[in-house]
CSV table of C-alpha atoms and ligand atoms in Angstrom, one decimal:
chain,number,residue,atom,x,y,z
C,291,MET,CA,24.4,15.8,-169.8
C,292,ASP,CA,27.5,17.9,-170.8
C,293,LYS,CA,28.3,20.1,-167.7
C,294,ASN,CA,29.4,23.1,-169.6
C,295,PHE,CA,26.4,23.0,-171.8
C,296,GLN,CA,24.2,22.6,-168.8
C,297,GLU,CA,25.8,25.5,-167.0
C,298,GLU,CA,25.4,27.7,-170.1
C,299,PHE,CA,21.9,27.1,-170.2
C,300,THR,CA,21.3,27.5,-166.4
C,301,GLN,CA,22.4,31.2,-166.9
C,302,ILE,CA,19.9,32.1,-169.5
C,303,ILE,CA,16.6,30.0,-169.0
C,304,LYS,CA,13.9,32.4,-168.2
C,305,PHE,CA,10.4,31.8,-169.4
C,306,ASN,CA,8.5,34.6,-171.1
C,307,PRO,CA,5.8,34.7,-170.2
C,308,PRO,CA,6.6,33.3,-166.9
C,309,LEU,CA,5.9,29.6,-166.4
C,310,TYR,CA,2.9,30.2,-164.0
C,311,LYS,CA,1.2,32.3,-166.5
C,312,GLN,CA,1.8,29.7,-169.3
C,313,ARG,CA,0.2,27.1,-167.1
C,314,HIS,CA,-2.8,29.2,-166.6
C,315,GLN,CA,-3.1,30.2,-170.1
C,316,PHE,CA,-3.0,26.4,-171.0
C,317,VAL,CA,-6.1,26.0,-168.8
C,318,LYS,CA,-7.7,29.0,-170.1
C,319,ASP,CA,-7.2,27.7,-173.7
C,320,LEU,CA,-8.8,24.3,-172.6
C,321,VAL,CA,-11.8,26.1,-171.2
C,322,GLU,CA,-12.3,28.0,-174.5
C,323,LYS,CA,-12.1,24.7,-176.3
C,324,TYR,CA,-14.3,22.6,-174.2
C,325,LYS,CA,-16.6,25.2,-172.8
C,326,PRO,CA,-17.2,23.7,-169.4
C,327,LYS,CA,-19.9,25.3,-167.2
C,328,LYS,CA,-18.7,24.1,-164.0
C,329,VAL,CA,-14.8,24.2,-163.1
C,330,ALA,CA,-13.1,23.4,-159.8
C,331,ASP,CA,-9.5,24.3,-159.0
C,332,LEU,CA,-7.8,22.0,-156.6
C,333,GLY,CA,-4.9,23.5,-154.5
C,334,CYS,CA,-6.1,26.9,-155.8
C,335,ALA,CA,-3.6,28.9,-153.4
C,336,ASP,CA,-4.0,32.6,-153.9
C,337,CYS,CA,-7.0,32.0,-156.4
C,338,SER,CA,-5.0,33.5,-159.3
C,339,LEU,CA,-6.2,30.9,-161.8
C,340,LEU,CA,-9.8,31.6,-160.6
C,341,ARG,CA,-9.5,35.2,-161.0
C,342,MET,CA,-8.5,34.7,-164.6
C,343,LEU,CA,-11.2,31.9,-165.2
C,344,LYS,CA,-14.1,34.1,-163.9
C,345,PHE,CA,-13.8,36.1,-167.2
C,346,CYS,CA,-14.3,33.0,-169.3
C,347,ARG,CA,-18.0,33.6,-170.4
C,348,CYS,CA,-19.0,29.9,-170.6
C,349,ILE,CA,-18.3,29.3,-166.8
C,350,GLU,CA,-21.2,29.5,-164.4
C,351,VAL,CA,-19.8,27.7,-161.5
C,352,LEU,CA,-16.4,28.3,-160.2
C,353,ALA,CA,-15.0,26.5,-157.0
C,354,GLY,CA,-11.6,26.7,-155.4
C,355,LEU,CA,-10.2,24.2,-152.7
C,356,ASP,CA,-7.1,24.5,-150.7
C,357,ILE,CA,-5.7,23.0,-147.5
C,358,CYS,CA,-4.4,26.3,-146.5
C,359,ALA,CA,-7.3,28.7,-145.7
C,360,ASP,CA,-5.0,31.8,-145.1
C,361,VAL,CA,-3.5,31.6,-148.6
C,362,MET,CA,-7.0,31.6,-150.1
C,363,LYS,CA,-8.2,34.4,-147.8
C,364,GLU,CA,-5.4,36.7,-148.7
C,365,LYS,CA,-6.7,37.6,-152.0
C,366,MET,CA,-10.1,36.2,-152.1
C,367,HIS,CA,-11.8,39.7,-152.0
C,368,THR,CA,-10.6,39.9,-155.7
C,369,LEU,CA,-13.2,37.4,-156.6
C,370,SER,CA,-16.1,39.6,-155.4
C,371,PRO,CA,-18.2,41.3,-158.0
C,372,LEU,CA,-17.2,44.9,-158.9
C,373,PRO,CA,-19.5,47.9,-159.1
C,374,VAL,CA,-19.7,47.6,-162.8
C,375,ASP,CA,-21.0,44.1,-162.5
C,376,TYR,CA,-24.0,45.6,-160.7
C,377,LEU,CA,-24.3,48.4,-163.2
C,378,GLN,CA,-24.3,46.2,-166.1
C,379,PRO,CA,-25.3,42.6,-164.9
C,380,SER,CA,-24.0,39.9,-167.2
C,381,GLU,CA,-26.2,37.5,-169.2
C,382,ARG,CA,-24.8,34.6,-167.6
C,383,SER,CA,-24.9,33.6,-164.1
C,384,LEU,CA,-21.8,33.1,-161.9
C,385,THR,CA,-21.3,31.8,-158.5
C,386,VAL,CA,-17.6,31.6,-157.1
C,387,THR,CA,-17.0,29.6,-153.9
C,388,LEU,CA,-14.0,28.7,-152.0
C,389,HIS,CA,-13.6,25.6,-149.9
C,390,HIS,CA,-11.2,24.8,-147.0
C,391,GLY,CA,-10.2,21.2,-147.1
C,392,SER,CA,-8.1,18.4,-148.5
C,393,VAL,CA,-8.1,16.6,-151.9
C,394,ALA,CA,-7.8,13.4,-149.8
C,395,HIS,CA,-11.3,13.9,-148.7
C,396,LYS,CA,-14.6,13.6,-150.5
C,397,ASP,CA,-17.3,16.2,-150.1
C,398,PRO,CA,-20.5,16.4,-152.1
C,399,CYS,CA,-20.0,20.1,-152.8
C,400,MET,CA,-17.3,18.9,-155.3
C,401,LEU,CA,-19.8,16.8,-157.3
C,402,GLY,CA,-21.1,17.8,-160.8
C,403,PHE,CA,-18.0,19.7,-162.2
C,404,ASP,CA,-17.2,19.4,-166.0
C,405,LEU,CA,-13.5,20.4,-165.5
C,406,VAL,CA,-11.1,20.0,-162.6
C,407,THR,CA,-7.7,21.5,-162.6
C,408,CYS,CA,-4.8,20.6,-160.3
C,409,ILE,CA,-2.1,22.9,-161.3
C,410,GLU,CA,1.2,22.0,-159.4
C,411,LEU,CA,-0.7,20.3,-156.7
C,412,ILE,CA,0.3,16.6,-156.6
C,413,GLU,CA,3.8,17.2,-155.7
C,414,HIS,CA,2.7,18.9,-152.5
C,415,LEU,CA,0.8,15.8,-151.4
C,416,GLU,CA,2.2,13.4,-148.6
C,417,GLU,CA,2.2,9.7,-149.8
C,418,PRO,CA,-1.2,8.8,-148.1
C,419,GLU,CA,-2.8,11.8,-149.7
C,420,LEU,CA,-1.5,11.0,-153.1
C,421,LYS,CA,-2.8,7.5,-152.7
C,422,LYS,CA,-6.3,8.9,-152.0
C,423,PHE,CA,-6.3,11.4,-154.7
C,424,PRO,CA,-7.2,9.4,-157.6
C,425,GLU,CA,-10.3,7.9,-156.0
C,426,VAL,CA,-11.4,11.4,-154.8
C,427,VAL,CA,-10.9,13.1,-158.3
C,428,PHE,CA,-11.4,10.4,-160.8
C,429,GLY,CA,-13.7,8.1,-158.9
C,430,PHE,CA,-15.9,10.3,-156.8
C,431,MET,CA,-15.8,13.8,-158.5
C,432,ALA,CA,-15.6,12.2,-162.0
C,433,PRO,CA,-15.7,15.3,-164.1
C,434,SER,CA,-15.6,15.1,-167.9
C,435,ILE,CA,-12.0,16.5,-167.9
C,436,VAL,CA,-9.1,16.6,-165.4
C,437,VAL,CA,-5.7,18.6,-165.9
C,438,ILE,CA,-2.9,17.7,-163.9
C,439,SER,CA,0.4,19.6,-164.0
C,440,THR,CA,3.6,18.9,-162.0
C,441,PRO,CA,7.2,19.7,-162.5
C,442,ASN,CA,9.3,17.5,-164.6
C,443,SER,CA,12.5,16.7,-162.8
C,444,GLU,CA,14.4,16.0,-166.0
C,445,PHE,CA,14.3,19.7,-166.6
C,446,ASN,CA,15.8,20.6,-163.2
C,447,PRO,CA,19.5,20.5,-164.1
C,448,LEU,CA,18.6,23.4,-166.6
C,449,LEU,CA,17.2,25.6,-163.9
C,450,PRO,CA,19.4,27.9,-161.8
C,451,GLY,CA,19.7,27.1,-158.1
C,452,VAL,CA,17.6,23.9,-158.0
C,453,MET,CA,19.2,21.4,-155.8
C,454,LEU,CA,16.7,18.6,-155.0
C,455,TYR,CA,13.3,20.0,-155.7
C,456,ARG,CA,12.0,23.3,-157.1
C,457,HIS,CA,10.1,24.2,-153.9
C,458,PRO,CA,10.8,23.4,-150.3
C,459,ASP,CA,7.1,22.0,-149.8
C,460,HIS,CA,7.4,19.5,-152.6
C,461,LYS,CA,7.2,16.0,-151.4
C,462,PHE,CA,8.5,14.5,-154.6
C,463,GLU,CA,9.2,15.5,-158.3
C,464,TRP,CA,8.8,12.9,-161.1
C,465,ASN,CA,10.4,12.6,-164.3
C,466,GLN,CA,8.4,12.0,-167.6
C,467,ALA,CA,8.2,8.2,-167.2
C,468,GLN,CA,7.2,8.3,-163.6
C,469,PHE,CA,4.4,11.0,-164.2
C,470,GLN,CA,3.3,9.1,-167.4
C,471,SER,CA,3.1,5.7,-165.7
C,472,TRP,CA,1.1,6.9,-162.7
C,473,ALA,CA,-1.2,9.0,-165.0
C,474,LEU,CA,-1.8,6.0,-167.4
C,475,GLU,CA,-2.5,3.6,-164.5
C,476,THR,CA,-4.9,6.2,-162.9
C,477,ALA,CA,-6.6,6.6,-166.3
C,478,ARG,CA,-7.0,2.9,-166.8
C,479,CYS,CA,-8.3,2.5,-163.3
C,480,TYR,CA,-11.1,5.1,-163.6
C,481,ASP,CA,-11.9,4.7,-167.4
C,482,TYR,CA,-10.3,8.0,-168.6
C,483,SER,CA,-8.1,8.6,-171.6
C,484,VAL,CA,-4.9,10.6,-171.0
C,485,GLU,CA,-2.7,12.9,-173.3
C,486,PHE,CA,0.6,14.4,-172.3
C,487,THR,CA,1.8,17.8,-173.1
C,488,GLY,CA,3.5,20.6,-171.1
C,489,VAL,CA,4.7,24.2,-171.1
C,490,GLY,CA,8.0,25.7,-170.8
C,491,GLN,CA,9.9,24.5,-173.9
C,492,PRO,CA,13.4,23.1,-173.4
C,493,PRO,CA,16.3,24.9,-175.2
C,494,THR,CA,17.4,23.8,-178.7
C,495,GLY,CA,19.5,20.8,-178.5
C,496,MET,CA,18.0,19.6,-175.0
C,497,GLU,CA,14.6,18.6,-176.4
C,498,LYS,CA,15.1,15.2,-174.6
C,499,ALA,CA,14.7,17.0,-171.2
C,500,GLY,CA,11.0,17.5,-172.2
C,501,PHE,CA,8.7,20.4,-171.0
C,502,CYS,CA,9.7,22.2,-167.7
C,503,THR,CA,6.0,21.6,-166.5
C,504,GLN,CA,4.5,18.3,-167.6
C,505,ILE,CA,0.8,18.2,-168.0
C,506,GLY,CA,-1.6,15.4,-168.4
C,507,VAL,CA,-5.1,16.0,-169.9
C,508,PHE,CA,-7.7,13.3,-168.7
C,509,VAL,CA,-10.8,12.9,-170.6
C,510,ARG,CA,-13.6,10.7,-169.1
C,511,LYS,CA,-14.6,7.8,-171.4
C,512,TYR,CA,-17.9,7.1,-170.2
C,513,PRO,CA,-21.1,9.4,-170.0
C,514,GLN,CA,-22.0,10.8,-166.6
C,515,THR,CA,-25.5,9.9,-165.6
C,516,GLY,CA,-27.8,11.7,-163.1
C,517,GLU,CA,-27.8,8.5,-161.2
C,518,SER,CA,-24.1,8.2,-160.6
C,519,VAL,CA,-23.9,11.7,-159.4
C,520,GLN,CA,-27.0,11.1,-157.1
C,521,SER,CA,-25.7,7.9,-155.7
C,522,GLU,CA,-22.7,9.8,-154.1
C,523,LYS,CA,-24.8,12.5,-152.7
C,524,HIS,CA,-24.9,10.6,-149.4
C,525,THR,CA,-21.3,11.4,-148.5
C,526,GLU,CA,-20.8,13.7,-145.6
C,527,ALA,CA,-19.7,17.3,-145.9
C,528,VAL,CA,-16.3,17.9,-144.5
C,529,TYR,CA,-15.1,21.1,-146.4
C,530,LYS,CA,-15.6,24.5,-144.8
C,531,THR,CA,-16.9,27.2,-147.3
C,532,VAL,CA,-14.7,30.3,-146.6
C,533,PHE,CA,-16.1,32.5,-149.4
C,534,LYS,CA,-19.1,32.7,-151.7
C,535,ALA,CA,-19.9,35.2,-154.2
C,536,VAL,CA,-23.1,35.3,-156.4
C,537,TYR,CA,-22.7,37.7,-159.4
C,538,PRO,CA,-25.6,39.8,-160.5
C,539,SER,CA,-27.0,38.2,-163.7
C,540,LEU,CA,-29.8,38.9,-166.0
C,541,LYS,CA,-31.0,35.4,-165.3
C,542,ASP,CA,-32.0,36.8,-162.0
C,543,GLU,CA,-35.5,38.5,-162.5
C,544,LYS,CA,-34.6,41.3,-160.2
C,545,TYR,CA,-31.6,42.5,-162.4
C,546,LEU,CA,-33.4,41.7,-165.7
C,547,ARG,CA,-36.4,43.9,-164.6
C,548,ASN,CA,-34.2,46.9,-163.9
C,549,ALA,CA,-32.2,46.4,-167.2
C,550,VAL,CA,-35.4,46.2,-169.2
C,551,ILE,CA,-36.9,49.3,-167.7
C,552,SER,CA,-33.8,51.3,-168.2
C,553,GLU,CA,-33.6,50.1,-171.8
C,554,VAL,CA,-37.4,50.8,-172.4
C,555,ILE,CA,-37.1,54.3,-171.0
C,556,PHE,CA,-33.8,54.9,-172.9
C,557,THR,CA,-35.3,53.7,-176.2
C,558,ALA,CA,-38.6,55.6,-175.6
C,559,GLN,CA,-36.6,58.9,-174.9
C,560,ILE,CA,-34.7,58.4,-178.3
C,561,ILE,CA,-37.9,57.9,-180.3
C,562,LYS,CA,-39.6,60.8,-178.6
C,563,HIS,CA,-36.6,63.2,-179.3
C,564,ARG,CA,-36.6,62.2,-182.9
C,565,LEU,CA,-40.3,62.6,-183.2
C,566,MET,CA,-40.3,65.9,-181.5
C,567,SER,CA,-37.6,67.4,-183.8
C,568,LYS,CA,-39.7,66.3,-186.8
C,569,HIS,CA,-42.7,67.9,-185.2
C,570,GLU,CA,-40.8,71.2,-184.6
C,571,GLU,CA,-40.0,71.2,-188.4
C,572,TYR,CA,-43.8,71.7,-189.2
C,573,GLY,CA,-43.6,75.1,-187.6
C,574,ASP,CA,-46.4,76.8,-185.7
C,575,ASP,CA,-49.2,75.7,-188.1
C,576,PRO,CA,-51.5,74.1,-185.6
C,577,GLU,CA,-53.6,72.2,-188.1
C,578,ARG,CA,-50.6,70.6,-189.8
C,579,LYS,CA,-49.0,70.1,-186.4
C,580,SER,CA,-52.0,68.2,-184.9
C,581,LYS,CA,-52.1,65.9,-188.0
C,582,PHE,CA,-48.4,65.3,-187.8
C,583,GLN,CA,-47.6,61.6,-188.3
C,584,PRO,CA,-44.1,60.4,-188.6
C,585,SER,CA,-43.5,58.8,-192.1
C,586,MET,CA,-41.9,55.4,-192.8
C,587,ASP,CA,-38.6,57.0,-193.1
C,588,PHE,CA,-38.9,57.8,-189.4
C,589,SER,CA,-36.7,54.8,-188.7
C,590,PHE,CA,-34.0,54.9,-185.8
C,591,SER,CA,-31.4,53.5,-188.1
C,592,ASP,CA,-28.7,55.9,-186.9
C,593,TYR,CA,-29.2,54.6,-183.5
C,594,LEU,CA,-29.8,50.7,-184.0
C,595,GLY,CA,-29.6,49.8,-187.6
C,596,LYS,CA,-32.6,49.0,-189.6
C,597,VAL,CA,-35.7,48.9,-187.6
C,598,VAL,CA,-38.9,48.3,-189.5
C,599,VAL,CA,-41.8,50.5,-188.2
C,600,GLU,CA,-45.2,49.2,-189.3
C,601,LYS,CA,-48.1,51.7,-189.6
C,602,ASN,CA,-49.8,50.6,-186.2
C,603,MET,CA,-46.4,50.9,-184.4
C,604,GLU,CA,-45.9,54.4,-185.3
C,605,PRO,CA,-45.3,56.9,-182.3
C,606,PHE,CA,-47.6,60.0,-182.3
C,607,ILE,CA,-48.2,63.1,-180.4
C,608,SER,CA,-51.6,64.0,-179.2
C,609,GLY,CA,-51.9,67.2,-177.4
C,610,ASN,CA,-49.3,67.3,-174.7
C,611,GLU,CA,-48.9,63.6,-174.8
C,612,VAL,CA,-46.4,61.5,-176.7
C,613,HIS,CA,-47.3,57.9,-177.4
C,614,ILE,CA,-44.7,55.5,-178.2
C,615,PRO,CA,-46.2,52.0,-178.8
C,616,LEU,CA,-44.5,49.1,-176.7
C,617,ALA,CA,-44.6,47.1,-180.1
C,618,THR,CA,-42.2,49.6,-181.6
C,619,ILE,CA,-40.0,49.5,-178.4
C,620,PHE,CA,-40.1,45.9,-178.6
C,621,SER,CA,-38.7,45.7,-182.0
C,622,PHE,CA,-35.4,47.3,-181.0
C,623,PRO,CA,-32.8,44.6,-180.9
C,624,LYS,CA,-31.6,45.2,-177.3
C,625,VAL,CA,-35.0,45.3,-175.8
C,626,ASN,CA,-36.0,42.2,-177.9
C,627,ARG,CA,-33.0,40.2,-176.7
C,628,LEU,CA,-33.5,41.0,-173.1
C,629,CYS,CA,-37.2,40.1,-173.0
C,630,GLY,CA,-37.6,37.4,-175.6
C,631,THR,CA,-41.4,37.8,-175.9
C,632,PHE,CA,-43.7,40.8,-176.0
C,633,GLU,CA,-45.5,39.4,-173.1
C,634,LYS,CA,-42.4,39.3,-170.9
C,635,LEU,CA,-41.8,42.8,-171.8
C,636,CYS,CA,-45.2,43.9,-170.6
C,637,LYS,CA,-44.8,41.9,-167.4
C,638,LEU,CA,-41.3,43.3,-166.6
C,639,ILE,CA,-42.3,46.8,-166.9
C,640,ALA,CA,-45.8,46.6,-165.3
C,641,GLY,CA,-46.2,49.3,-162.7
C,642,LYS,CA,-42.9,50.9,-163.4
C,643,VAL,CA,-43.3,52.8,-166.7
C,644,THR,CA,-46.3,55.1,-167.4
C,645,LEU,CA,-48.3,53.5,-170.0
C,646,SER,CA,-51.4,54.6,-172.0
C,647,SER,CA,-54.8,53.5,-170.6
C,648,ASP,CA,-55.0,50.4,-172.9
C,649,GLY,CA,-51.3,49.5,-171.8
C,650,SER,CA,-50.2,49.5,-175.5
C,651,ALA,CA,-47.7,52.6,-175.4
C,652,VAL,CA,-45.3,54.3,-173.1
C,653,MET,CA,-46.5,57.9,-172.4
C,654,PHE,CA,-44.6,61.2,-172.0
C,655,ASN,CA,-46.1,64.4,-171.0
C,656,ILE,CA,-44.4,67.2,-172.8
C,657,GLU,CA,-46.3,70.0,-171.3
C,658,HIS,CA,-43.3,71.2,-169.2
C,659,GLU,CA,-40.9,70.7,-172.1
C,660,ASN,CA,-43.1,73.0,-174.2
C,661,GLU,CA,-43.1,75.7,-171.6
C,662,GLU,CA,-39.3,75.7,-171.5
C,663,ASN,CA,-39.2,76.1,-175.2
L,13,LIG,N1,-2.4,25.8,-158.0
L,13,LIG,C1,-1.7,27.1,-157.7
L,13,LIG,C2,-0.8,26.8,-156.6
L,13,LIG,C3,-0.3,25.5,-156.4
L,13,LIG,S1,0.9,25.4,-155.0
L,13,LIG,C4,-1.1,27.6,-158.9
L,13,LIG,O1,-1.4,27.1,-160.1
L,13,LIG,O2,-0.4,28.7,-158.8
L,13,LIG,C5,0.0,24.0,-154.2
L,13,LIG,C6,-1.2,24.4,-153.4
L,13,LIG,O3,-1.8,23.1,-152.9
L,13,LIG,C7,-1.0,25.1,-152.1
L,13,LIG,O4,-1.8,26.3,-152.1
L,13,LIG,C8,-1.2,24.1,-151.0
L,13,LIG,O5,-1.8,24.7,-149.8
L,13,LIG,C9,-2.3,23.3,-151.6
L,13,LIG,N2,-2.4,21.9,-151.0
L,13,LIG,C10,-1.4,21.1,-150.6
L,13,LIG,N3,-1.9,19.8,-150.2
L,13,LIG,C11,-3.3,20.0,-150.4
L,13,LIG,C12,-4.3,19.1,-150.1
L,13,LIG,N4,-4.1,17.9,-149.5
L,13,LIG,N5,-5.6,19.4,-150.5
L,13,LIG,C13,-5.7,20.8,-151.1
L,13,LIG,N6,-4.9,21.5,-151.5
L,13,LIG,C14,-3.6,21.2,-151.0
């Protein structure tokens, strides 16, 4: 490489967005593409990748592993649910767990993952650990996809201030041929295919240097059977769990019940409000008022779009009581989506919402409201 040319670039190479963000974005894009439910990040450090991945809606199980408990503990609280997660529980379930241990050891808690990420990890491994790594990740964990990123040493001359390695804890840094031959051999051994890419484009005219970070995406060639997962379950647990957060989810009946009750009461209040306004329009004529029935145009379209109200689903006022049929409430999209079936709606609100004696309608007493008016 021409020294002047090289020096010129070492002054100006600055990645935007920063390289670590590009690596994390690469993983996020992969998650969007393959939609894995269970993702494990090995060598998760301060959990920054996990923090980003917890917002991917397909993920239900997230796990981090690191040999340094202190670095994980520093920011692990940021993986806990926020108040808003309790106020509006998500439809998906999400569990985030952090384990303390080494990728050189097998632990059954690492079984059953769809995607395993190893971002800037392997270059931190001592030789004996690196030797065991393929058997643990590809042989034992055997996820559908493994992503491995590592520095490309051919790019180092373009980086300012890099003498031997990019980080004092790196045990080695490979050029493209070294990484690719290790990755191809690993893939061959464990029946995976591998494709190479990277992040951090080289400057124009320096394309041969390759990406600053080289990445291998490994895809398992054989289908995972329940049996192969089961057979490994006998491995003894060696990792220590240092953090676990179970996010509130509508899959949990406790949160679903609360959400359904709030939505039923909210929907019934809106219907009642509309009904009462119509009712008032009939003035003080008691005869007309008692016969009042909302017409078919009493749809709640300004609230939730078109809702067809059949004759037997019409809300009505009788004396001081407003009756809002559960069938009408069930026809509102949000209630419908939350409950799925009418039976489930009845079951979830039982004992929590005042119903008519036959259980078919939500009841409101408007005696006090009338007094106020
Ligand atoms: N993946 C992170 C940081 C990588 S730094 C990111 O993308 O930003 C490498 C991390 O690997 C460090 O946190 C280090 O503690 C961890 N590590 C080193 N050896 C390990 C081992 N044998 N098992 C698990 N983690 C290890």
